[in-house]
Amino acid sequence: KQEVTQIPAALSVPEGENLVLNCSFTDSAIYNLQWFRQDPGKGLTSLLLIQSSQREQTSGRLNASLDKSSGRSTLYIAASQPGDSATYLCAVISGEWGGSEKLVFGKGTKLTVNP
Amino acid sequence: DTEVTQTPKHLVMGMTNKKSLKCEQHMGHRAMYWYKQKAKKPPELMFVYSYEKLSINESVPSRFSPECPNSSLLNLHLHALQPEDSALYLCASSQDPQRSNTGELFFGEGSRLTVL
């Protein structure tokens, strides 16, 4: 059974810091790993998708890496801003799309960026 | 357009009521999903529709009844719910990876359900 762990559970940093969020998973037979952001009481916003054949993806100040063999992904946020404050969720997707597809979420990292 | 639209945003219902949640996407995605999220927990999968056919039911109680009238619409019919069913209900969609090459998931803003 796939288990996804996110460390740390919470993180508070001053504005401007570069930071790293970690995600680990137990079964490396995945086809996608997706990072989401969730603001309180809101839906999930997709940040980055890394397919199993890829090593990293970048979007603006965000960079996500994937090491399937070790079961790890990291989300790097450069020059953090107060608007980055949210819960960040890592989701690992395995199985067959639309059929036996399984998406397992980590419990998230709650990020607070202080002005 | 990468939008998944859910209505209503908030719903309060009694245990004897019948209500429905609605989800719509116009991205041409062929899989649609219902997730349930309790406070401070990650989302949990309830149902998956692939090409308008129910492909996954994660042992959800029958008081939740999904329906996929067409490839753009997904409904969740609610009947005789319990207070513990109060949660944020999230809809998501994704395209067949054989068409889009990614299978990326897109979520709606959710419907906040309170059962009295």
mmCIF file of C-alpha atoms in Angstrom:
data_model
loop_
_atom_site.group_PDB
_atom_site.id
_atom_site.type_symbol
_atom_site.label_atom_id
_atom_site.label_comp_id
_atom_site.label_asym_id
_atom_site.label_seq_id
_atom_site.Cartn_x
_atom_site.Cartn_y
_atom_site.Cartn_z
ATOM 1 C CA LYS A 1 0.000 0.000 0.000
ATOM 2 C CA GLN A 2 1.404 3.380 -1.037
ATOM 3 C CA GLU A 3 2.216 5.739 1.818
ATOM 4 C CA VAL A 4 3.179 9.366 1.289
ATOM 5 C CA THR A 5 4.945 11.370 3.983
ATOM 6 C CA GLN A 6 5.576 15.083 3.964
ATOM 7 C CA ILE A 7 8.166 16.754 6.127
ATOM 8 C CA PRO A 8 7.978 19.157 7.851
ATOM 9 C CA ALA A 9 4.301 19.279 8.866
ATOM 10 C CA ALA A 10 4.598 23.035 9.412
ATOM 11 C CA LEU A 11 7.159 25.661 8.521
ATOM 12 C CA SER A 12 7.387 29.343 9.418
ATOM 13 C CA VAL A 13 9.979 31.506 7.660
ATOM 14 C CA PRO A 14 10.703 35.203 7.146
ATOM 15 C CA GLU A 15 9.977 36.714 3.780
ATOM 16 C CA GLY A 16 12.735 36.289 1.199
ATOM 17 C CA GLU A 17 14.005 32.910 2.362
ATOM 18 C CA ASN A 18 14.523 30.011 0.011
ATOM 19 C CA LEU A 19 12.921 26.849 1.317
ATOM 20 C CA VAL A 20 12.520 23.157 0.613
ATOM 21 C CA LEU A 21 9.500 20.959 1.226
ATOM 22 C CA ASN A 22 9.992 17.212 1.248
ATOM 23 C CA CYS A 23 7.794 14.351 0.101
ATOM 24 C CA SER A 24 8.635 10.656 0.322
ATOM 25 C CA PHE A 25 6.687 7.644 -0.906
ATOM 26 C CA THR A 26 7.031 3.922 -0.279
ATOM 27 C CA ASP A 27 6.192 2.391 -3.688
ATOM 28 C CA SER A 28 8.271 3.655 -6.621
ATOM 29 C CA ALA A 29 5.830 2.262 -9.234
ATOM 30 C CA ILE A 30 4.241 5.645 -9.945
ATOM 31 C CA TYR A 31 3.375 7.404 -13.181
ATOM 32 C CA ASN A 32 2.939 10.976 -11.927
ATOM 33 C CA LEU A 33 3.733 13.072 -8.885
ATOM 34 C CA GLN A 34 1.872 16.325 -8.500
ATOM 35 C CA TRP A 35 2.364 19.215 -6.077
ATOM 36 C CA PHE A 36 -0.670 21.245 -5.037
ATOM 37 C CA ARG A 37 -1.297 24.328 -2.989
ATOM 38 C CA GLN A 38 -4.405 24.720 -0.818
ATOM 39 C CA ASP A 39 -5.529 27.921 0.852
ATOM 40 C CA PRO A 40 -7.806 27.578 3.917
ATOM 41 C CA GLY A 41 -11.303 26.404 2.963
ATOM 42 C CA LYS A 42 -10.438 26.406 -0.743
ATOM 43 C CA GLY A 43 -9.809 23.856 -3.446
ATOM 44 C CA LEU A 44 -6.451 22.566 -4.644
ATOM 45 C CA THR A 45 -4.352 24.506 -7.121
ATOM 46 C CA SER A 46 -1.958 22.460 -9.228
ATOM 47 C CA LEU A 47 1.582 23.796 -8.986
ATOM 48 C CA LEU A 48 3.774 21.281 -10.767
ATOM 49 C CA LEU A 49 3.385 17.852 -12.304
ATOM 50 C CA ILE A 50 6.372 15.535 -12.707
ATOM 51 C CA GLN A 51 5.906 12.461 -14.841
ATOM 52 C CA SER A 52 7.750 9.307 -13.833
ATOM 53 C CA SER A 53 10.248 9.700 -16.707
ATOM 54 C CA GLN A 54 11.163 13.239 -15.644
ATOM 55 C CA ARG A 55 13.616 14.434 -12.987
ATOM 56 C CA GLU A 56 12.366 17.955 -12.395
ATOM 57 C CA GLN A 57 9.934 20.662 -13.393
ATOM 58 C CA THR A 58 10.109 24.417 -12.954
ATOM 59 C CA SER A 59 7.484 27.140 -12.860
ATOM 60 C CA GLY A 60 8.530 30.652 -11.885
ATOM 61 C CA ARG A 61 9.981 30.552 -8.350
ATOM 62 C CA LEU A 62 9.044 26.886 -7.920
ATOM 63 C CA ASN A 63 11.166 23.884 -8.763
ATOM 64 C CA ALA A 64 10.163 20.296 -8.081
ATOM 65 C CA SER A 65 12.440 17.298 -8.375
ATOM 66 C CA LEU A 66 11.725 13.593 -8.430
ATOM 67 C CA ASP A 67 13.961 10.649 -7.549
ATOM 68 C CA LYS A 68 11.808 7.580 -8.144
ATOM 69 C CA SER A 69 14.444 5.078 -7.067
ATOM 70 C CA SER A 70 14.725 6.590 -3.604
ATOM 71 C CA GLY A 71 11.037 7.488 -3.378
ATOM 72 C CA ARG A 72 11.570 11.186 -2.875
ATOM 73 C CA SER A 73 10.422 14.512 -4.248
ATOM 74 C CA THR A 74 11.294 18.019 -3.157
ATOM 75 C CA LEU A 75 9.556 21.321 -3.813
ATOM 76 C CA TYR A 76 11.930 24.273 -3.782
ATOM 77 C CA ILE A 77 10.466 27.766 -3.335
ATOM 78 C CA ALA A 78 12.809 30.640 -4.060
ATOM 79 C CA ALA A 79 12.553 34.082 -2.474
ATOM 80 C CA SER A 80 9.420 33.257 -0.475
ATOM 81 C CA GLN A 81 6.636 35.841 -0.161
ATOM 82 C CA PRO A 82 3.735 36.225 2.310
ATOM 83 C CA GLY A 83 1.385 35.239 -0.533
ATOM 84 C CA ASP A 84 3.055 31.808 -0.586
ATOM 85 C CA SER A 85 1.490 31.038 2.808
ATOM 86 C CA ALA A 86 -0.708 27.971 2.315
ATOM 87 C CA THR A 87 -0.714 24.212 2.769
ATOM 88 C CA TYR A 88 1.339 22.354 0.188
ATOM 89 C CA LEU A 89 0.239 18.832 -0.705
ATOM 90 C CA CYS A 90 2.209 16.174 -2.524
ATOM 91 C CA ALA A 91 0.172 13.570 -4.434
ATOM 92 C CA VAL A 92 1.546 10.352 -5.882
ATOM 93 C CA ILE A 93 -0.366 8.720 -8.733
ATOM 94 C CA SER A 94 -0.022 5.069 -9.661
ATOM 95 C CA GLY A 95 -2.038 2.315 -11.276
ATOM 96 C CA GLU A 96 -3.862 2.733 -14.572
ATOM 97 C CA TRP A 97 -5.410 6.095 -15.473
ATOM 98 C CA GLY A 98 -9.189 6.112 -15.092
ATOM 99 C CA GLY A 99 -9.263 2.428 -14.124
ATOM 100 C CA SER A 100 -7.262 1.227 -11.190
ATOM 101 C CA GLU A 101 -5.743 4.667 -10.807
ATOM 102 C CA LYS A 102 -4.757 5.525 -7.267
ATOM 103 C CA LEU A 103 -3.880 8.988 -6.070
ATOM 104 C CA VAL A 104 -2.434 9.136 -2.571
ATOM 105 C CA PHE A 105 -1.894 12.452 -0.824
ATOM 106 C CA GLY A 106 0.575 13.304 1.883
ATOM 107 C CA LYS A 107 -0.783 15.156 4.908
ATOM 108 C CA GLY A 108 0.727 18.399 3.696
ATOM 109 C CA THR A 109 3.155 21.053 4.871
ATOM 110 C CA LYS A 110 1.593 24.207 6.266
ATOM 111 C CA LEU A 111 3.794 27.117 5.235
ATOM 112 C CA THR A 112 3.698 30.558 6.829
ATOM 113 C CA VAL A 113 5.832 33.316 5.341
ATOM 114 C CA ASN A 114 6.128 36.284 7.669
ATOM 115 C CA PRO A 115 6.515 39.842 6.301
ATOM 116 C CA ASP B 1 -9.368 27.334 -19.635
ATOM 117 C CA THR B 2 -8.217 25.078 -16.790
ATOM 118 C CA GLU B 3 -11.299 25.525 -14.673
ATOM 119 C CA VAL B 4 -13.394 23.029 -12.785
ATOM 120 C CA THR B 5 -16.580 24.703 -11.517
ATOM 121 C CA GLN B 6 -18.472 23.409 -8.501
ATOM 122 C CA THR B 7 -21.891 24.470 -7.252
ATOM 123 C CA PRO B 8 -23.102 25.270 -4.711
ATOM 124 C CA LYS B 9 -20.120 26.634 -2.788
ATOM 125 C CA HIS B 10 -21.934 26.077 0.514
ATOM 126 C CA LEU B 11 -24.776 23.731 1.387
ATOM 127 C CA VAL B 12 -26.567 23.158 4.681
ATOM 128 C CA MET B 13 -28.971 20.243 4.837
ATOM 129 C CA GLY B 14 -30.902 18.196 7.333
ATOM 130 C CA MET B 15 -30.505 14.464 7.683
ATOM 131 C CA THR B 16 -33.770 13.807 5.818
ATOM 132 C CA ASN B 17 -33.097 16.143 2.893
ATOM 133 C CA LYS B 18 -32.144 15.226 -0.658
ATOM 134 C CA LYS B 19 -29.677 17.530 -2.357
ATOM 135 C CA SER B 20 -27.093 17.417 -5.129
ATOM 136 C CA LEU B 21 -23.628 18.778 -5.745
ATOM 137 C CA LYS B 22 -22.683 19.698 -9.283
ATOM 138 C CA CYS B 23 -19.336 19.796 -11.071
ATOM 139 C CA GLU B 24 -18.580 21.022 -14.581
ATOM 140 C CA GLN B 25 -15.466 21.191 -16.755
ATOM 141 C CA HIS B 26 -14.998 22.248 -20.367
ATOM 142 C CA MET B 27 -11.424 21.106 -20.868
ATOM 143 C CA GLY B 28 -12.485 17.951 -22.703
ATOM 144 C CA HIS B 29 -11.191 15.794 -19.852
ATOM 145 C CA ARG B 30 -12.429 12.215 -19.877
ATOM 146 C CA ALA B 31 -11.999 11.372 -16.193
ATOM 147 C CA MET B 32 -13.817 13.077 -13.336
ATOM 148 C CA TYR B 33 -13.458 12.476 -9.636
ATOM 149 C CA TRP B 34 -15.163 13.152 -6.305
ATOM 150 C CA TYR B 35 -13.024 13.622 -3.210
ATOM 151 C CA LYS B 36 -14.032 14.246 0.397
ATOM 152 C CA GLN B 37 -11.857 16.375 2.653
ATOM 153 C CA LYS B 38 -12.287 16.743 6.401
ATOM 154 C CA ALA B 39 -10.646 19.604 8.274
ATOM 155 C CA LYS B 40 -6.850 19.429 8.476
ATOM 156 C CA LYS B 41 -6.786 16.157 6.509
ATOM 157 C CA PRO B 42 -5.783 15.418 2.925
ATOM 158 C CA PRO B 43 -8.524 14.697 0.356
ATOM 159 C CA GLU B 44 -9.822 11.121 0.169
ATOM 160 C CA LEU B 45 -11.007 9.593 -3.095
ATOM 161 C CA MET B 46 -14.701 8.650 -3.313
ATOM 162 C CA PHE B 47 -15.500 7.962 -6.988
ATOM 163 C CA VAL B 48 -13.844 7.997 -10.405
ATOM 164 C CA TYR B 49 -15.655 8.220 -13.739
ATOM 165 C CA SER B 50 -13.711 7.398 -16.861
ATOM 166 C CA TYR B 51 -15.375 8.040 -20.229
ATOM 167 C CA GLU B 52 -18.662 8.557 -18.364
ATOM 168 C CA LYS B 53 -18.506 5.124 -16.763
ATOM 169 C CA LEU B 54 -18.006 4.572 -13.041
ATOM 170 C CA SER B 55 -14.589 2.951 -12.722
ATOM 171 C CA ILE B 56 -13.789 3.350 -9.016
ATOM 172 C CA ASN B 57 -16.062 3.394 -5.978
ATOM 173 C CA GLU B 58 -13.984 3.509 -2.815
ATOM 174 C CA SER B 59 -16.587 1.672 -0.712
ATOM 175 C CA VAL B 60 -18.628 4.838 -0.287
ATOM 176 C CA PRO B 61 -21.975 4.491 1.579
ATOM 177 C CA SER B 62 -25.031 4.369 -0.696
ATOM 178 C CA ARG B 63 -26.334 7.645 0.733
ATOM 179 C CA PHE B 64 -23.852 9.184 -1.740
ATOM 180 C CA SER B 65 -24.871 8.520 -5.336
ATOM 181 C CA PRO B 66 -22.692 9.778 -8.210
ATOM 182 C CA GLU B 67 -23.936 10.480 -11.713
ATOM 183 C CA CYS B 68 -22.104 11.444 -14.898
ATOM 184 C CA PRO B 69 -24.724 12.665 -17.416
ATOM 185 C CA ASN B 70 -22.089 13.583 -20.014
ATOM 186 C CA SER B 71 -18.362 14.079 -20.363
ATOM 187 C CA SER B 72 -18.509 17.626 -18.929
ATOM 188 C CA LEU B 73 -20.782 17.097 -15.941
ATOM 189 C CA LEU B 74 -20.517 15.195 -12.697
ATOM 190 C CA ASN B 75 -23.150 15.164 -9.971
ATOM 191 C CA LEU B 76 -23.153 13.836 -6.437
ATOM 192 C CA HIS B 77 -26.628 13.108 -5.100
ATOM 193 C CA LEU B 78 -26.987 13.218 -1.343
ATOM 194 C CA HIS B 79 -29.724 11.545 0.695
ATOM 195 C CA ALA B 80 -30.127 10.740 4.378
ATOM 196 C CA LEU B 81 -26.699 12.020 5.285
ATOM 197 C CA GLN B 82 -25.221 11.995 8.759
ATOM 198 C CA PRO B 83 -23.561 14.910 10.604
ATOM 199 C CA GLU B 84 -20.192 13.167 10.191
ATOM 200 C CA ASP B 85 -20.587 13.582 6.414
ATOM 201 C CA SER B 86 -20.017 17.300 6.858
ATOM 202 C CA ALA B 87 -16.885 18.104 4.866
ATOM 203 C CA LEU B 88 -15.476 19.878 1.826
ATOM 204 C CA TYR B 89 -16.373 17.920 -1.317
ATOM 205 C CA LEU B 90 -13.915 18.403 -4.129
ATOM 206 C CA CYS B 91 -14.359 17.590 -7.778
ATOM 207 C CA ALA B 92 -11.401 17.021 -10.091
ATOM 208 C CA SER B 93 -10.803 16.125 -13.714
ATOM 209 C CA SER B 94 -7.951 14.864 -15.844
ATOM 210 C CA GLN B 95 -7.346 14.032 -19.460
ATOM 211 C CA ASP B 96 -6.515 10.573 -20.740
ATOM 212 C CA PRO B 97 -2.672 10.489 -20.808
ATOM 213 C CA GLN B 98 -2.876 8.930 -24.266
ATOM 214 C CA ARG B 99 -4.423 12.210 -25.404
ATOM 215 C CA SER B 100 -2.633 14.800 -23.274
ATOM 216 C CA ASN B 101 0.614 13.072 -22.389
ATOM 217 C CA THR B 102 0.379 14.199 -18.755
ATOM 218 C CA GLY B 103 -2.786 13.104 -16.945
ATOM 219 C CA GLU B 104 -2.540 16.227 -14.750
ATOM 220 C CA LEU B 105 -5.339 16.635 -12.207
ATOM 221 C CA PHE B 106 -7.316 19.865 -11.910
ATOM 222 C CA PHE B 107 -9.499 20.544 -8.882
ATOM 223 C CA GLY B 108 -12.496 22.757 -8.305
ATOM 224 C CA GLU B 109 -12.927 25.094 -5.325
ATOM 225 C CA GLY B 110 -15.122 22.601 -3.529
ATOM 226 C CA SER B 111 -18.589 22.533 -1.996
ATOM 227 C CA ARG B 112 -18.666 22.996 1.775
ATOM 228 C CA LEU B 113 -21.379 20.682 3.113
ATOM 229 C CA THR B 114 -22.860 20.938 6.608
ATOM 230 C CA VAL B 115 -25.307 18.255 7.745
ATOM 231 C CA LEU B 116 -27.436 19.223 10.742
#
